[in-house]
Short mmCIF file of C-alpha atoms and ligand atoms in Angstrom, two decimals:
data_model
loop_
_atom_site.label_atom_id
_atom_site.label_comp_id
_atom_site.label_asym_id
_atom_site.label_seq_id
_atom_site.Cartn_x
_atom_site.Cartn_y
_atom_site.Cartn_z
CA MET A 1 30.62 6.66 -6.83
CA GLN A 2 27.45 8.57 -5.89
CA THR A 3 25.21 8.23 -2.84
CA ALA A 4 21.58 9.22 -2.26
CA THR A 5 19.09 8.57 0.51
CA ALA A 6 15.30 8.60 0.26
CA ILE A 7 12.38 8.26 2.65
CA ALA A 8 8.97 6.81 1.77
CA HIS A 9 5.86 6.02 3.78
CA PRO A 10 3.53 3.04 3.37
CA ASN A 11 0.05 3.52 1.95
CA ILE A 12 -3.25 1.77 2.59
CA ALA A 13 -5.66 1.24 -0.28
CA LEU A 14 -9.22 2.46 0.29
CA VAL A 15 -10.32 0.97 -3.02
CA LYS A 16 -8.15 -2.10 -3.47
CA TYR A 17 -5.80 -3.40 -6.12
CA TRP A 18 -6.16 -7.18 -6.55
CA GLY A 19 -5.34 -8.88 -9.85
CA LYS A 20 -2.83 -8.24 -12.61
CA ARG A 21 -3.35 -7.89 -16.34
CA SER A 22 0.41 -8.36 -16.74
CA VAL A 23 2.55 -10.11 -14.14
CA ALA A 24 5.78 -9.27 -15.98
CA LEU A 25 5.08 -5.51 -15.95
CA ASN A 26 3.05 -5.44 -12.72
CA LEU A 27 0.08 -3.95 -14.52
CA PRO A 28 -3.16 -3.97 -12.52
CA ALA A 29 -6.53 -5.33 -13.63
CA VAL A 30 -8.23 -2.53 -11.69
CA PRO A 31 -7.51 1.07 -10.65
CA SER A 32 -7.12 1.78 -6.92
CA LEU A 33 -7.13 4.70 -4.49
CA SER A 34 -5.12 5.01 -1.26
CA ILE A 35 -3.90 7.11 1.65
CA THR A 36 -0.17 7.49 2.21
CA LEU A 37 0.48 7.51 5.96
CA ASP A 38 2.81 9.47 8.22
CA SER A 39 5.09 8.23 11.05
CA PHE A 40 5.93 4.80 9.65
CA ARG A 41 8.67 5.02 7.05
CA THR A 42 11.37 3.26 5.08
CA ARG A 43 14.73 5.02 4.74
CA THR A 44 16.96 3.72 1.96
CA GLN A 45 20.47 4.69 0.98
CA VAL A 46 21.92 3.67 -2.39
CA VAL A 47 25.62 3.84 -3.21
CA TRP A 48 25.98 3.68 -6.99
CA GLY A 49 29.33 2.36 -8.24
CA VAL A 50 30.90 -0.13 -5.82
CA ASP A 51 32.76 -3.36 -6.65
CA ALA A 52 29.97 -5.80 -5.87
CA ASP A 53 26.27 -5.58 -5.02
CA ALA A 54 25.41 -5.65 -1.30
CA VAL A 55 22.00 -5.27 0.35
CA HIS A 56 21.52 -4.64 4.08
CA VAL A 57 18.25 -4.44 6.01
CA ASP A 58 18.15 -2.83 9.44
CA GLY A 59 21.93 -3.12 9.75
CA SER A 60 22.35 -6.80 8.75
CA PRO A 61 22.92 -8.51 5.38
CA ALA A 62 19.52 -9.06 3.74
CA PRO A 63 18.10 -12.57 3.27
CA ALA A 64 18.96 -13.85 -0.25
CA ALA A 65 15.40 -13.61 -1.64
CA PHE A 66 15.06 -10.01 -0.46
CA ALA A 67 18.49 -9.04 -1.85
CA LYS A 68 17.56 -10.57 -5.21
CA ARG A 69 14.32 -8.56 -5.40
CA VAL A 70 16.34 -5.40 -4.78
CA THR A 71 19.11 -6.13 -7.29
CA ASP A 72 16.59 -7.33 -9.93
CA PHE A 73 14.82 -4.00 -9.50
CA LEU A 74 18.08 -2.08 -9.99
CA ASP A 75 18.78 -4.17 -13.13
CA LEU A 76 15.35 -3.23 -14.49
CA MET A 77 16.03 0.41 -13.79
CA SER A 78 19.46 0.41 -15.33
CA PRO A 79 20.50 -2.75 -17.20
CA ASN A 80 24.19 -1.72 -17.54
CA ARG A 81 24.53 -0.43 -14.02
CA PRO A 82 27.63 -0.72 -11.83
CA GLY A 83 27.68 -2.56 -8.49
CA CYS A 84 25.43 -0.97 -5.86
CA MET A 85 25.21 -0.97 -2.11
CA VAL A 86 21.69 -0.64 -0.68
CA LEU A 87 21.12 0.05 3.00
CA THR A 88 17.49 0.06 4.03
CA GLU A 89 15.70 0.36 7.35
CA ASN A 90 12.09 0.47 8.49
CA ASN A 91 11.04 2.31 11.64
CA PHE A 92 7.92 0.15 11.95
CA PRO A 93 7.49 -3.46 13.00
CA SER A 94 7.35 -5.87 10.07
CA GLY A 95 4.30 -7.59 11.55
CA ALA A 96 2.31 -4.36 11.52
CA GLY A 97 0.30 -5.42 8.49
CA LEU A 98 1.45 -2.33 6.63
CA ALA A 99 2.95 -3.36 3.33
CA SER A 100 6.60 -2.48 3.78
CA SER A 101 7.06 -3.36 0.09
CA ALA A 102 5.13 -0.19 -0.84
CA SER A 103 7.35 2.17 1.15
CA GLY A 104 10.39 0.00 0.37
CA PHE A 105 10.19 0.14 -3.42
CA ALA A 106 9.13 3.79 -3.43
CA ALA A 107 12.20 4.71 -1.34
CA LEU A 108 14.46 2.49 -3.46
CA ALA A 109 13.21 3.99 -6.75
CA VAL A 110 13.79 7.56 -5.52
CA ALA A 111 17.20 6.91 -3.94
CA ALA A 112 18.55 4.80 -6.83
CA ASN A 113 17.36 7.31 -9.41
CA ARG A 114 19.21 10.12 -7.69
CA ALA A 115 22.33 8.04 -6.97
CA ALA A 116 22.44 7.11 -10.67
CA GLY A 117 22.56 10.83 -11.47
CA ARG A 118 19.07 10.85 -12.98
CA HIS A 119 16.31 13.31 -12.20
CA ASP A 120 13.19 11.46 -13.35
CA ASP A 121 9.91 13.16 -12.49
CA ARG A 122 7.42 11.76 -9.99
CA THR A 123 5.33 10.07 -12.67
CA ALA A 124 8.36 8.21 -14.06
CA LEU A 125 9.37 7.25 -10.51
CA SER A 126 5.84 6.01 -9.80
CA ILE A 127 6.02 3.80 -12.92
CA MET A 128 9.43 2.53 -11.81
CA ALA A 129 8.28 1.80 -8.24
CA ARG A 130 5.28 -0.08 -9.69
CA ARG A 131 7.68 -2.56 -11.29
CA GLY A 132 9.04 -3.44 -7.82
CA SER A 133 5.67 -3.78 -6.10
CA GLY A 134 2.40 -2.55 -7.56
CA SER A 135 1.19 -0.66 -4.51
CA ALA A 136 4.56 1.15 -4.24
CA CYS A 137 3.57 3.43 -7.14
CA ARG A 138 1.03 5.10 -4.81
CA SER A 139 3.66 5.95 -2.13
CA LEU A 140 5.31 8.44 -4.50
CA PHE A 141 2.46 10.80 -3.65
CA GLY A 142 1.34 12.08 -0.26
CA GLY A 143 -2.20 12.18 1.13
CA PHE A 144 -4.75 10.60 -1.18
CA SER A 145 -3.57 9.16 -4.47
CA GLU A 146 -5.05 7.12 -7.29
CA TRP A 147 -3.29 4.46 -9.33
CA LYS A 148 -4.54 4.84 -12.88
CA LEU A 149 -5.32 1.61 -14.67
CA GLY A 150 -3.86 2.86 -17.96
CA SER A 151 -4.35 1.10 -21.27
CA ARG A 152 -0.97 1.06 -23.02
CA PRO A 153 0.60 -2.39 -23.27
CA ASP A 154 3.98 -1.09 -22.07
CA GLY A 155 2.47 0.29 -18.84
CA SER A 156 3.66 3.85 -19.46
CA ASP A 157 0.25 5.24 -18.43
CA SER A 158 -0.24 3.04 -15.36
CA HIS A 159 1.02 5.12 -12.44
CA ALA A 160 -0.30 7.01 -9.45
CA VAL A 161 -1.59 10.58 -9.54
CA PRO A 162 -2.27 12.89 -6.60
CA VAL A 163 -5.91 13.33 -5.48
CA ALA A 164 -5.60 15.44 -2.29
CA SER A 165 -2.67 16.58 -0.13
CA PRO A 166 -1.96 15.19 3.37
CA ASN A 167 -3.46 18.16 5.21
CA TYR A 168 -6.56 18.38 3.03
CA TRP A 169 -8.62 16.35 5.49
CA ALA A 170 -8.03 15.43 9.18
CA VAL A 171 -8.72 11.71 8.91
CA ALA A 172 -6.86 8.90 10.70
CA MET A 173 -6.16 5.24 10.04
CA VAL A 174 -6.26 3.13 13.19
CA VAL A 175 -4.15 0.07 12.42
CA ALA A 176 -5.20 -2.94 14.51
CA VAL A 177 -2.56 -5.67 14.57
CA VAL A 178 -4.45 -8.91 15.18
CA THR A 179 -1.42 -11.20 14.82
CA GLU A 180 2.29 -10.81 14.11
CA ARG A 181 2.44 -14.10 12.19
CA ALA A 182 3.80 -13.74 8.62
CA LYS A 183 1.21 -14.01 5.84
CA ALA A 184 0.72 -17.43 4.27
CA VAL A 185 0.29 -16.53 0.59
CA GLY A 186 2.00 -13.53 -0.99
CA SER A 187 0.13 -11.03 -3.13
CA THR A 188 1.39 -12.03 -6.62
CA GLU A 189 0.58 -15.69 -6.10
CA GLY A 190 -2.75 -14.85 -4.47
CA MET A 191 -3.78 -12.48 -7.25
CA GLU A 192 -3.02 -15.04 -9.95
CA ARG A 193 -4.96 -17.68 -8.05
CA SER A 194 -7.97 -15.36 -7.82
CA ARG A 195 -7.74 -14.37 -11.47
CA THR A 196 -7.67 -17.96 -12.66
CA THR A 197 -10.12 -19.59 -10.23
CA SER A 198 -12.55 -17.21 -8.51
CA PRO A 199 -15.99 -17.12 -10.14
CA PHE A 200 -16.37 -13.59 -8.75
CA TYR A 201 -13.19 -12.20 -10.32
CA PRO A 202 -14.89 -10.83 -13.48
CA SER A 203 -17.39 -8.78 -11.47
CA TRP A 204 -14.56 -7.52 -9.22
CA VAL A 205 -12.76 -6.22 -12.31
CA GLU A 206 -15.95 -4.79 -13.75
CA THR A 207 -17.17 -2.93 -10.64
CA THR A 208 -13.92 -1.56 -9.14
CA PRO A 209 -13.52 1.42 -11.52
CA GLY A 210 -16.93 2.69 -10.34
CA ASP A 211 -15.80 2.34 -6.72
CA VAL A 212 -12.71 4.44 -7.46
CA GLU A 213 -14.93 7.14 -9.00
CA LYS A 214 -17.13 7.20 -5.90
CA ALA A 215 -14.14 7.25 -3.54
CA ARG A 216 -12.46 10.09 -5.43
CA GLU A 217 -15.68 12.15 -5.32
CA ALA A 218 -16.06 11.42 -1.59
CA VAL A 219 -12.50 12.66 -0.95
CA TYR A 220 -13.17 15.85 -2.94
CA GLU A 221 -16.39 16.38 -0.94
CA ARG A 222 -14.74 15.39 2.37
CA ASP A 223 -17.66 12.99 2.82
CA LEU A 224 -16.38 10.36 5.28
CA GLU A 225 -19.58 8.31 5.23
CA ALA A 226 -19.53 7.96 1.44
CA LEU A 227 -15.80 7.18 1.46
CA GLY A 228 -16.14 4.71 4.35
CA GLN A 229 -19.00 2.87 2.67
CA VAL A 230 -17.25 2.42 -0.64
CA MET A 231 -14.02 1.50 1.17
CA GLU A 232 -15.66 -1.29 3.18
CA ARG A 233 -17.49 -2.54 0.11
CA SER A 234 -14.22 -2.70 -1.84
CA THR A 235 -12.39 -4.68 0.84
CA LEU A 236 -15.31 -7.08 1.41
CA LYS A 237 -15.58 -7.64 -2.34
CA MET A 238 -11.84 -8.30 -2.55
CA HIS A 239 -12.01 -10.77 0.36
CA GLY A 240 -15.02 -12.42 -1.31
CA VAL A 241 -12.85 -12.94 -4.39
CA MET A 242 -10.00 -14.24 -2.20
CA MET A 243 -12.22 -16.64 -0.25
CA SER A 244 -13.84 -17.97 -3.43
CA SER A 245 -10.45 -18.72 -5.02
CA ASP A 246 -9.35 -22.34 -5.31
CA PRO A 247 -7.71 -23.26 -2.98
CA PRO A 248 -9.32 -20.49 -0.90
CA LEU A 249 -7.37 -17.52 0.40
CA LEU A 250 -8.74 -17.04 3.89
CA TYR A 251 -6.70 -14.27 5.50
CA TRP A 252 -9.07 -13.52 8.37
CA LEU A 253 -8.64 -14.66 11.98
CA PRO A 254 -11.22 -14.51 14.78
CA GLY A 255 -9.77 -11.14 15.86
CA THR A 256 -10.37 -9.74 12.37
CA LEU A 257 -14.07 -10.48 12.60
CA ALA A 258 -14.29 -9.23 16.20
CA VAL A 259 -12.84 -5.85 15.11
CA LEU A 260 -15.22 -5.68 12.13
CA HIS A 261 -18.19 -6.12 14.48
CA GLU A 262 -16.85 -3.48 16.91
CA VAL A 263 -16.56 -1.05 13.99
CA GLY A 264 -20.20 -1.74 13.07
CA ASP A 265 -21.21 -1.14 16.72
CA LEU A 266 -19.28 2.15 16.77
CA ARG A 267 -21.27 3.32 13.74
CA ARG A 268 -24.52 2.43 15.50
CA GLN A 269 -23.31 4.65 18.37
CA GLY A 270 -22.82 7.53 15.93
CA ILE A 271 -19.03 7.29 15.44
CA GLY A 272 -17.98 7.46 11.79
CA ALA A 273 -15.63 4.46 11.49
CA TRP A 274 -15.15 2.03 8.57
CA ALA A 275 -12.79 -0.92 8.15
CA THR A 276 -10.43 -2.19 5.47
CA MET A 277 -8.17 -5.27 5.30
CA ASP A 278 -5.37 -6.28 2.93
CA ALA A 279 -3.81 -9.69 2.20
CA GLY A 280 -3.66 -10.50 5.90
CA PRO A 281 -5.71 -10.52 9.10
CA GLN A 282 -4.99 -6.96 10.30
CA VAL A 283 -7.78 -4.38 10.24
CA LYS A 284 -7.33 -0.69 9.44
CA VAL A 285 -10.09 1.63 10.57
CA LEU A 286 -10.74 4.94 8.83
CA CYS A 287 -12.21 7.68 11.01
CA MET A 288 -11.86 11.38 11.75
CA HIS A 289 -8.73 12.06 13.77
CA GLN A 290 -10.77 13.36 16.71
CA ASP A 291 -12.59 9.99 16.94
CA ALA A 292 -9.46 7.81 16.83
CA GLU A 293 -9.27 7.37 20.63
CA ARG A 294 -12.88 6.11 20.74
CA VAL A 295 -12.01 3.59 18.04
CA VAL A 296 -8.88 2.49 19.91
CA GLU A 297 -10.84 1.93 23.14
CA ALA A 298 -13.48 -0.16 21.35
CA ILE A 299 -11.14 -2.49 19.48
CA LYS A 300 -8.34 -2.78 22.08
CA PRO A 301 -9.62 -5.99 23.72
CA HIS A 302 -9.33 -7.89 20.42
CA VAL A 303 -5.88 -6.91 19.17
CA ARG A 304 -2.19 -7.19 20.03
CA ARG A 305 -1.08 -3.69 19.06
CA ILE A 306 -2.68 -0.52 17.75
CA HIS A 307 -1.18 2.39 15.80
CA VAL A 308 -2.96 5.64 14.99
CA LEU A 309 -1.62 7.12 11.75
CA ARG A 310 -2.49 10.23 9.76
CA PRO A 311 -2.03 11.14 6.10
CA GLY A 312 1.65 11.73 5.30
CA PRO A 313 3.90 12.96 2.48
CA GLY A 314 5.02 11.26 -0.73
CA ALA A 315 8.52 9.77 -1.10
CA PHE A 316 11.34 12.30 -0.97
CA ILE A 317 15.12 12.65 -0.99
CA ASP A 318 16.50 12.87 2.53
CA ASP A 319 19.21 15.51 2.59
CA GLU A 320 20.03 15.10 6.27
CA GLU A 321 22.83 12.61 5.93
O1 PMV B 401 1.62 -4.22 -4.21
P1 PMV B 401 1.41 -5.58 -3.68
O2 PMV B 401 1.87 -6.64 -4.62
O3 PMV B 401 1.99 -5.70 -2.29
O4 PMV B 401 -0.18 -5.81 -3.53
C1 PMV B 401 -0.99 -5.11 -2.62
C2 PMV B 401 -2.35 -5.72 -2.53
C3 PMV B 401 -3.26 -5.21 -1.43
O5 PMV B 401 -2.53 -4.71 -0.34
C4 PMV B 401 -4.12 -6.37 -0.95
C5 PMV B 401 -4.23 -4.14 -1.94
C6 PMV B 401 -3.64 -2.77 -2.23
O6 PMV B 401 -4.21 -2.10 -3.11
O7 PMV B 401 -2.66 -2.34 -1.60
#
């Protein structure tokens, strides 16, 4: 019996991933680029070699669907594995609109790998985490990271790579929680619906690699305006694809739009702030850390909760047990 514990942080895509070229392997139709955040984290302990599988979330037995996702992932990782106990906890509210599946599968991949006595490198762990949830592959790296599209059919070249370290640039993500209601349509189902029905999907796939190029250059140059512009364009394009799917995927609420307009007003007042949204109504605002309070003040009237987060580290083994 071996035990290992890992910590991973969620990440927010600046240039988005939406659409799969393989559902079975979780291979993306587009590359993407993200920031891994600090403060919010998943901590996961894996005990390798117990009588029967058991999965606990925040101290209670996990719901069946969640437990199955975890044990299926362990089966993928190690088809002849022994029974495993997985204890996982998030220090952030599940309604925060921060994909806990990204930090969750990154932490699980790192902890299970170590508990199994393996020492896979970060690239192999990123590929493994991708199988659990696509965006999880980016949480293996801290700061800014890019998920390479890859071209091999087996997915062995579709993983994240580091772009810039957490302290490279003093930016912040202001996370505006518009509602705590659970999302209506999950990402895999939504992506397949967009791929098969949205008339805009082909141009989304065609133009996103260029957006990643621009975003990567903007990070290298520390050019917030260039990064913010390409980031907003990517999210609005993605939501255009979502809204034009059949039936439509309309994730926005009135509060979403109110925050978007406040962010536009802030820019007109000279504050560098740009917005991004995922498969839900929450808005995340990218700005310099010193401007975060101004952003908070402006959007506060429209939202339920606000978190100010900074770039954080990639997933790691937690030795403090
Ligand atoms: O990794 P998934 O299946 O949770 O998909 C994430 C999709 C978006 O959050 C909408 C975009 C992204 O790149 O994270």
